C-alpha positions as a Python dict, from the first residue, in 0.01 Angstrom:
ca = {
    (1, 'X'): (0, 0, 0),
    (2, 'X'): (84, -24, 336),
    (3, 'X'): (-212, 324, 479),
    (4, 'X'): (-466, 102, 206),
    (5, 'X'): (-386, -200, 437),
    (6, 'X'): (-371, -16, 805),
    (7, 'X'): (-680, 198, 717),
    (8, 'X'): (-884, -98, 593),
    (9, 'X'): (-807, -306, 867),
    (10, 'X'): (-909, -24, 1123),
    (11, 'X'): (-1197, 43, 952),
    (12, 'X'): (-1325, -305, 931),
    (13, 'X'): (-1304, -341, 1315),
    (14, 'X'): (-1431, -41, 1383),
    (15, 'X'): (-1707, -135, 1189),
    (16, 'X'): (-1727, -451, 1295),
    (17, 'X'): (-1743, -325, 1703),
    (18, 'X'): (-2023, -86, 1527),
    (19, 'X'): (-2272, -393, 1431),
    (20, 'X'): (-2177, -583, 1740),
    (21, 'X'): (-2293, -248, 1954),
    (22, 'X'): (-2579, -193, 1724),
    (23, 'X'): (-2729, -561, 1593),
    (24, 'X'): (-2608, -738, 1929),
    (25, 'X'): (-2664, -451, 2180),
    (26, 'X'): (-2348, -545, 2350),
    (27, 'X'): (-2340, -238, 2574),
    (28, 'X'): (-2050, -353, 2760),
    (29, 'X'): (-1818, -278, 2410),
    (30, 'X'): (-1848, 102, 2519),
    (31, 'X'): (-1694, 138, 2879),
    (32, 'X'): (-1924, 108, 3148),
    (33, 'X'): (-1907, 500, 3235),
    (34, 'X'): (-2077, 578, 2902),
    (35, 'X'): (-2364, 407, 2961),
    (36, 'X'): (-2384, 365, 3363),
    (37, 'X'): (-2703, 606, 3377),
    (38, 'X'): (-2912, 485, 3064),
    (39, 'X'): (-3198, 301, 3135),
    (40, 'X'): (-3278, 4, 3007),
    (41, 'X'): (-3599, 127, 2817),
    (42, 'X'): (-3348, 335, 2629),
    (43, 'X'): (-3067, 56, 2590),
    (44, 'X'): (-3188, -13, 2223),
    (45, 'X'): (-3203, 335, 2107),
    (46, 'X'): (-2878, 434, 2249),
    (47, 'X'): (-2659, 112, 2098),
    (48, 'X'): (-2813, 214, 1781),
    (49, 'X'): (-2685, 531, 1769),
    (50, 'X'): (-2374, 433, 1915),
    (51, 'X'): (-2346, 178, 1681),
    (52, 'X'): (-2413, 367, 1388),
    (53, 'X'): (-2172, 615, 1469),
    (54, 'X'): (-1913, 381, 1508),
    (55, 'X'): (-1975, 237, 1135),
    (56, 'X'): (-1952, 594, 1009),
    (57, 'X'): (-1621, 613, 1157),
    (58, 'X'): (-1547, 253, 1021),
    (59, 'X'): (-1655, 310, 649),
    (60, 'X'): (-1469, 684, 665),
    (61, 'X'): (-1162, 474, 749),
    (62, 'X'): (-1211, 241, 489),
    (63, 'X'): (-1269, 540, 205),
    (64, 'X'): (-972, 662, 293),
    (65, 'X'): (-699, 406, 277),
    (66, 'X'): (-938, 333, -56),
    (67, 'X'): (-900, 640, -263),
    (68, 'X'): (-553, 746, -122),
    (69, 'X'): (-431, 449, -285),
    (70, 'X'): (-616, 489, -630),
    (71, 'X'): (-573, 822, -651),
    (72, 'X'): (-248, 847, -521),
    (73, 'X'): (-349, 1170, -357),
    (74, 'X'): (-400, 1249, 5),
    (75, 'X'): (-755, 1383, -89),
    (76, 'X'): (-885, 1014, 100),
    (77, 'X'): (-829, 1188, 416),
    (78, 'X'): (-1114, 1425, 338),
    (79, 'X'): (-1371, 1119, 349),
    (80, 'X'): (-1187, 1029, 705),
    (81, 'X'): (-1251, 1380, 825),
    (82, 'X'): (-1601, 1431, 740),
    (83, 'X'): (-1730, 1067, 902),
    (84, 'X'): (-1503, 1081, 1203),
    (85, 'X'): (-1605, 1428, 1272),
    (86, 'X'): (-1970, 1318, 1201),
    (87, 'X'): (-1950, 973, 1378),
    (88, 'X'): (-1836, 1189, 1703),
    (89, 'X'): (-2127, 1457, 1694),
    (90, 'X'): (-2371, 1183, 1696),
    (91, 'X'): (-2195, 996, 1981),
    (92, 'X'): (-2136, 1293, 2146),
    (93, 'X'): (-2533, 1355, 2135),
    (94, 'X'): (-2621, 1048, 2194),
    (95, 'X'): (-2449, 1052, 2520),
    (96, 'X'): (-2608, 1389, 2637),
    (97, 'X'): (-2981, 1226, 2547),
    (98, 'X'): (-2966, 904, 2648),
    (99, 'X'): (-2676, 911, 2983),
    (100, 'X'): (-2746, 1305, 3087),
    (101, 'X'): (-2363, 1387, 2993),
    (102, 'X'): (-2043, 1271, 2889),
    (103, 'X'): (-1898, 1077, 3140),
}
C-alpha cells in the first residue's frame, strides 16, 4: 500500500510540474541552465516537449505503484522503465534542438 501511495503521489506532481511547463510555459520550473540559450521564438515548442516528457514520466510513475499493487507483482516497474527511459530521450533531444546541448 505504502509504493501505491509514494508512486502515485510522485507521479501526480511530476505530472502536475509537466502541465504547468507545458499549458503555462513556466520555463523557470526547469533550471535556468536548461533553457539559458533558447530563444524565445522557440520557448513554446521547447516547454511542450519538456512538458510532455515530464507527464510521461508522471503517468509511468503512476502505472506503476497501480499495477504493483493489483497485481501484487513487481511487473509495475516495467511501465516505470519504459516512460522514464522514454520521457528522458525526448528531454534529452529536446535540449540538443532547442538549447544546442545539455547544459
Amino acid at each position: 500500500m505504502f509504493e501505491l501511495i509514494f508512486l502515485v503521489l510522485i507521479g501526480l506532481f511530476f505530472s502536475f510540474v509537466g502541465w504547468r511547463i507545458w499549458k503555462k510555459e513556466q520555463i523557470t520550473l526547469i533550471h535556468d541552465y536548461h533553457y539559458t540559450k533558447v530563444v524565445e521564438k522557440d520557448k513554446k515548442p521547447y516547454t511542450e516537449k519538456m512538458g510532455k516528457a515530464c507527464i510521461i514520466m508522471g503517468c509511468g510513475m503512476i502505472l506503476t505503484g497501480t499495477v504493483d499493487f493489483i497485481t501484487n507483482t513487481f511487473y509495475g516497474w516495467i511501465f516505470f522503465g519504459v516512460c522514464f527511459i522514454s520521457g528522458l530521450i525526448i528531454m534529452i533531444f529536446t535540449q540538443l534542438k532547442y538549447n544546442g546541448g545539455l547544459f
